[in-house]
Amino acid sequence: MLDGLRGVIDGSELIGIVNTGDDLCLHGLQICPDLDTITYTLAGLNNSETGWGLRGESWRVMEELEALGGEAWFRLGDRDLALHLYRTQRLSEGASLSEVTAELLAHFDVDVTLLPATHGALSTRFTTPELGVLSFQEYFVKHRHAVAVSSVSFEGASRATPAPGVLDALEQADLIVISPSNPIISIGPIVAIDAIREALVRRRDDVVAVSPLIGGKALKGPADRLLEELGLSASSLGVARCYAELAATLVIDALDGDDAASVESTGMRCVVAETLMDDAHSAAELARVLLDA
Amino acid sequence: MLDGLRGVIDGSELIGIVNTGDDLCLHGLQICPDLDTITYTLAGLNNSETGWGLRGESWRVMEELEALGGEAWFRLGDRDLALHLYRTQRLSEGASLSEVTAELLAHFDVDVTLLPATHGALSTRFTTPELGVLSFQEYFVKHRHAVAVSSVSFEGASRATPAPGVLDALEQADLIVISPSNPIISIGPIVAIDAIREALVRRRDDVVAVSPLIGGKALKGPADRLLEELGLSASSLGVARCYAELAATLVIDALDGDDAASVESTGMRCVVAETLMDDAHSAAELARVLLDA
């Protein structure tokens, strides 16, 4: 979505506030999957086939780690690992996650600003009847989100405060977009931080959310499944229930156009548009819809 | 030296007590250069040209880290990195350094036992008139030991206790060999641990040390320079002054045969032999000298 917006607005005008609830420490390394995936994507280096990691990546370290009997379920490519080494070293030297993020963006010549939602310890947790409480990566990667979830929580959210610049960005933005990410586990951790939630409530008229569902289904990941499992319904209505308090407008896909009335029943305005971003053109088109909305 | 001893004694009869004073945390990873170099050497995987790291190593991660502007002066090859990821993860799970060391030796099919001298935090520190206090790797790798040293200390040594098995090994061994390593910075940190030093003093008659000097020079590294700088003299006598309290016998190289009388003036018995281990045969020959001594 940020890449699409960059198709119609100068990148230096864009600030992305990024989920850190998936972050993990593995092998001693501080790994921030969402910050990294967005950085790689904006740098044009992302692997669009896998949806994560770098294009043309090599796997020397992971192969050897696997041979050693180490934890290899979370795949870390060689170039990707270098970034985690860099971040971990810089954090150990006292740099903040925002500073390291800015350094990496500068290295990759990305003009968009990315801010972690918080510097605090905020961890998404899944309660599963079958396997107990799972971390994000256990749920998402290890078990490939193929396990029933009874609740989702954000450990540390009540103590977490927004990272520097986040509240200013939310106060001063002309438009705030909630991207078509998973409302529960990608947007959820961000808006679980009280001050961020309150800022969105204050700016509600200028907040446009985009539903991640197309024809009632998530393009990838478990958004539809989780909406259903948590009793919100896997539909535009379920998404609207997540955002009604925070956003005045919900953009839904043309394939879900029949849901417009149910979305509006939550007090949101509903805009119907083509939301599939399968190339730069369609992404820029959706970005224009948001600016017009 | 352990490899040479393995040429004449079954590896399962050998226990190596290994210096941990060089260990470092870099990029969040727990790195134990001496344990790793010895493990790789006993596994036949060491790079004999560099004297560290693995043969046929690749450098994908390090190249990328360098491009990112990260700390790349301490070279970590891709396969080597996998071992550090493994160790760091296992330690974070609560395994001890001895346990992880045993797991790695088993993985590489090495039958020799290696024990870290201590699980405690023991760090070799160099006071330099020019650059202040340096860590081991700053001194050794970053500045290539080309900086004057006024004193060497072992931070944490007074609180460090021997790792499990170390004292038993010293009490029960038929023979204790102090390898031809640097007396000050490779053996020094081990014998800076009181209980280890005391065990050696008790077993002095069964302790044989090998001088690392050949013709008054270190084969590699700064042993000669440090002996001189610390006022011990870069000679067999300087080495004997380091070990006289701990070992009854010092083996010196034939090229230093004239030093025998000065060695014996310290109260040590002196054995003159060929100490250059440039192949398996010469290493086994030296091992036989030790067994006979």
Short mmCIF file of N, CA and C in Angstrom, two decimals, chain A residues 2-62:
data_model
loop_
_atom_site.label_atom_id
_atom_site.label_comp_id
_atom_site.label_asym_id
_atom_site.label_seq_id
_atom_site.Cartn_x
_atom_site.Cartn_y
_atom_site.Cartn_z
N LEU A 2 1.97 1.22 0.83
CA LEU A 2 2.90 2.36 0.84
C LEU A 2 3.52 2.55 -0.54
N ASP A 3 3.84 1.44 -1.18
CA ASP A 3 4.43 1.51 -2.51
C ASP A 3 3.43 2.12 -3.49
N GLY A 4 2.16 1.75 -3.36
CA GLY A 4 1.13 2.33 -4.21
C GLY A 4 0.98 3.82 -3.96
N LEU A 5 0.97 4.22 -2.71
CA LEU A 5 0.86 5.65 -2.37
C LEU A 5 2.04 6.42 -2.94
N ARG A 6 3.22 5.76 -2.93
CA ARG A 6 4.41 6.41 -3.47
C ARG A 6 4.28 6.62 -4.98
N GLY A 7 3.35 5.88 -5.60
CA GLY A 7 3.10 6.08 -7.03
C GLY A 7 2.37 7.39 -7.32
N VAL A 8 1.72 7.97 -6.29
CA VAL A 8 0.96 9.19 -6.53
C VAL A 8 1.37 10.35 -5.62
N ILE A 9 2.18 10.07 -4.59
CA ILE A 9 2.68 11.10 -3.66
C ILE A 9 4.19 10.90 -3.54
N ASP A 10 4.92 11.98 -3.38
CA ASP A 10 6.35 11.85 -3.17
C ASP A 10 6.62 11.05 -1.89
N GLY A 11 7.57 10.11 -1.98
CA GLY A 11 7.87 9.23 -0.85
C GLY A 11 8.21 10.00 0.42
N SER A 12 8.84 11.16 0.26
CA SER A 12 9.25 11.94 1.44
C SER A 12 8.04 12.50 2.19
N GLU A 13 6.85 12.44 1.56
CA GLU A 13 5.61 12.90 2.22
C GLU A 13 4.93 11.78 2.99
N LEU A 14 5.48 10.57 2.90
CA LEU A 14 4.80 9.40 3.47
C LEU A 14 5.50 8.93 4.74
N ILE A 15 4.70 8.62 5.74
CA ILE A 15 5.23 8.02 6.97
C ILE A 15 4.45 6.74 7.22
N GLY A 16 5.16 5.65 7.34
CA GLY A 16 4.51 4.37 7.67
C GLY A 16 4.71 4.06 9.14
N ILE A 17 3.63 3.76 9.83
CA ILE A 17 3.71 3.34 11.24
C ILE A 17 3.54 1.82 11.23
N VAL A 18 4.55 1.14 11.74
CA VAL A 18 4.67 -0.29 11.46
C VAL A 18 4.51 -1.13 12.73
N ASN A 19 3.80 -2.22 12.58
CA ASN A 19 3.59 -3.22 13.63
C ASN A 19 4.91 -3.83 14.10
N THR A 20 5.07 -3.89 15.42
CA THR A 20 6.24 -4.58 15.98
C THR A 20 5.82 -5.77 16.84
N GLY A 21 4.54 -6.10 16.80
CA GLY A 21 4.04 -7.21 17.63
C GLY A 21 4.55 -8.56 17.20
N ASP A 22 5.06 -8.65 15.95
CA ASP A 22 5.61 -9.93 15.46
C ASP A 22 7.09 -10.06 15.77
N ASP A 23 7.69 -9.01 16.31
CA ASP A 23 9.15 -9.02 16.49
C ASP A 23 9.56 -10.15 17.41
N LEU A 24 10.75 -10.66 17.16
CA LEU A 24 11.22 -11.78 17.97
C LEU A 24 12.72 -11.70 18.15
N CYS A 25 13.16 -12.39 19.21
CA CYS A 25 14.59 -12.57 19.42
C CYS A 25 14.88 -14.04 19.18
N LEU A 26 15.69 -14.31 18.17
CA LEU A 26 16.00 -15.70 17.83
C LEU A 26 17.50 -15.79 17.59
N HIS A 27 18.12 -16.79 18.16
CA HIS A 27 19.58 -16.94 18.07
C HIS A 27 20.28 -15.68 18.61
N GLY A 28 19.64 -14.96 19.50
CA GLY A 28 20.24 -13.74 20.03
C GLY A 28 20.02 -12.52 19.15
N LEU A 29 19.37 -12.71 18.01
CA LEU A 29 19.19 -11.61 17.05
C LEU A 29 17.82 -10.97 17.19
N GLN A 30 17.78 -9.64 17.08
CA GLN A 30 16.53 -8.90 17.13
C GLN A 30 15.97 -8.83 15.71
N ILE A 31 14.83 -9.49 15.52
CA ILE A 31 14.25 -9.61 14.18
C ILE A 31 12.91 -8.89 14.17
N CYS A 32 12.71 -8.03 13.17
CA CYS A 32 11.48 -7.22 13.06
C CYS A 32 10.87 -7.50 11.69
N PRO A 33 10.10 -8.57 11.58
CA PRO A 33 9.65 -9.02 10.26
C PRO A 33 8.88 -7.97 9.47
N ASP A 34 8.02 -7.21 10.14
CA ASP A 34 7.20 -6.26 9.38
C ASP A 34 8.04 -5.08 8.90
N LEU A 35 8.85 -4.52 9.79
CA LEU A 35 9.73 -3.43 9.36
C LEU A 35 10.61 -3.88 8.19
N ASP A 36 11.12 -5.11 8.28
CA ASP A 36 12.05 -5.58 7.25
C ASP A 36 11.34 -5.82 5.93
N THR A 37 10.17 -6.45 5.99
CA THR A 37 9.46 -6.74 4.76
C THR A 37 9.08 -5.44 4.05
N ILE A 38 8.66 -4.45 4.83
CA ILE A 38 8.27 -3.17 4.21
C ILE A 38 9.51 -2.46 3.66
N THR A 39 10.60 -2.50 4.42
CA THR A 39 11.84 -1.88 3.94
C THR A 39 12.29 -2.54 2.63
N TYR A 40 12.31 -3.85 2.61
CA TYR A 40 12.72 -4.56 1.39
C TYR A 40 11.79 -4.24 0.22
N THR A 41 10.49 -4.18 0.53
CA THR A 41 9.53 -3.91 -0.54
C THR A 41 9.74 -2.51 -1.12
N LEU A 42 9.88 -1.53 -0.24
CA LEU A 42 10.08 -0.15 -0.72
C LEU A 42 11.41 -0.01 -1.45
N ALA A 43 12.39 -0.87 -1.08
CA ALA A 43 13.69 -0.83 -1.76
C ALA A 43 13.66 -1.62 -3.06
N GLY A 44 12.53 -2.26 -3.34
CA GLY A 44 12.43 -3.06 -4.56
C GLY A 44 13.23 -4.35 -4.48
N LEU A 45 13.53 -4.80 -3.27
CA LEU A 45 14.37 -5.99 -3.10
C LEU A 45 13.59 -7.20 -2.60
N ASN A 46 12.30 -7.01 -2.37
CA ASN A 46 11.52 -8.08 -1.76
C ASN A 46 11.33 -9.26 -2.70
N ASN A 47 11.17 -10.39 -2.11
CA ASN A 47 10.85 -11.60 -2.86
C ASN A 47 9.34 -11.69 -2.98
N SER A 48 8.80 -11.33 -4.14
CA SER A 48 7.34 -11.26 -4.25
C SER A 48 6.72 -12.65 -4.36
N GLU A 49 7.54 -13.66 -4.64
CA GLU A 49 6.98 -15.02 -4.69
C GLU A 49 6.67 -15.55 -3.30
N THR A 50 7.62 -15.37 -2.38
CA THR A 50 7.39 -15.87 -1.02
C THR A 50 6.57 -14.90 -0.17
N GLY A 51 6.65 -13.59 -0.49
CA GLY A 51 5.98 -12.60 0.35
C GLY A 51 6.82 -12.18 1.54
N TRP A 52 8.01 -12.72 1.67
CA TRP A 52 8.92 -12.31 2.76
C TRP A 52 10.35 -12.49 2.26
N GLY A 53 11.26 -11.84 2.91
CA GLY A 53 12.68 -12.02 2.59
C GLY A 53 13.07 -11.33 1.30
N LEU A 54 14.30 -11.56 0.90
CA LEU A 54 14.91 -10.88 -0.23
C LEU A 54 14.90 -11.73 -1.49
N ARG A 55 14.78 -11.06 -2.59
CA ARG A 55 14.93 -11.69 -3.90
C ARG A 55 16.37 -12.22 -4.06
N GLY A 56 16.52 -13.37 -4.70
CA GLY A 56 17.86 -13.88 -5.00
C GLY A 56 18.68 -14.18 -3.75
N GLU A 57 17.99 -14.51 -2.67
CA GLU A 57 18.67 -14.76 -1.39
C GLU A 57 19.44 -16.08 -1.45
N SER A 58 20.48 -16.21 -0.61
CA SER A 58 21.19 -17.49 -0.47
C SER A 58 21.01 -17.99 0.97
N TRP A 59 21.30 -19.24 1.22
CA TRP A 59 20.91 -19.91 2.47
C TRP A 59 22.04 -20.69 3.11
N ARG A 60 23.27 -20.19 2.97
CA ARG A 60 24.42 -20.92 3.51
C ARG A 60 24.32 -21.13 5.02
N VAL A 61 24.00 -20.05 5.73
CA VAL A 61 23.97 -20.14 7.19
C VAL A 61 22.86 -21.09 7.64
N MET A 62 21.69 -20.94 7.03
CA MET A 62 20.54 -21.74 7.45
C MET A 62 20.79 -23.23 7.19
#
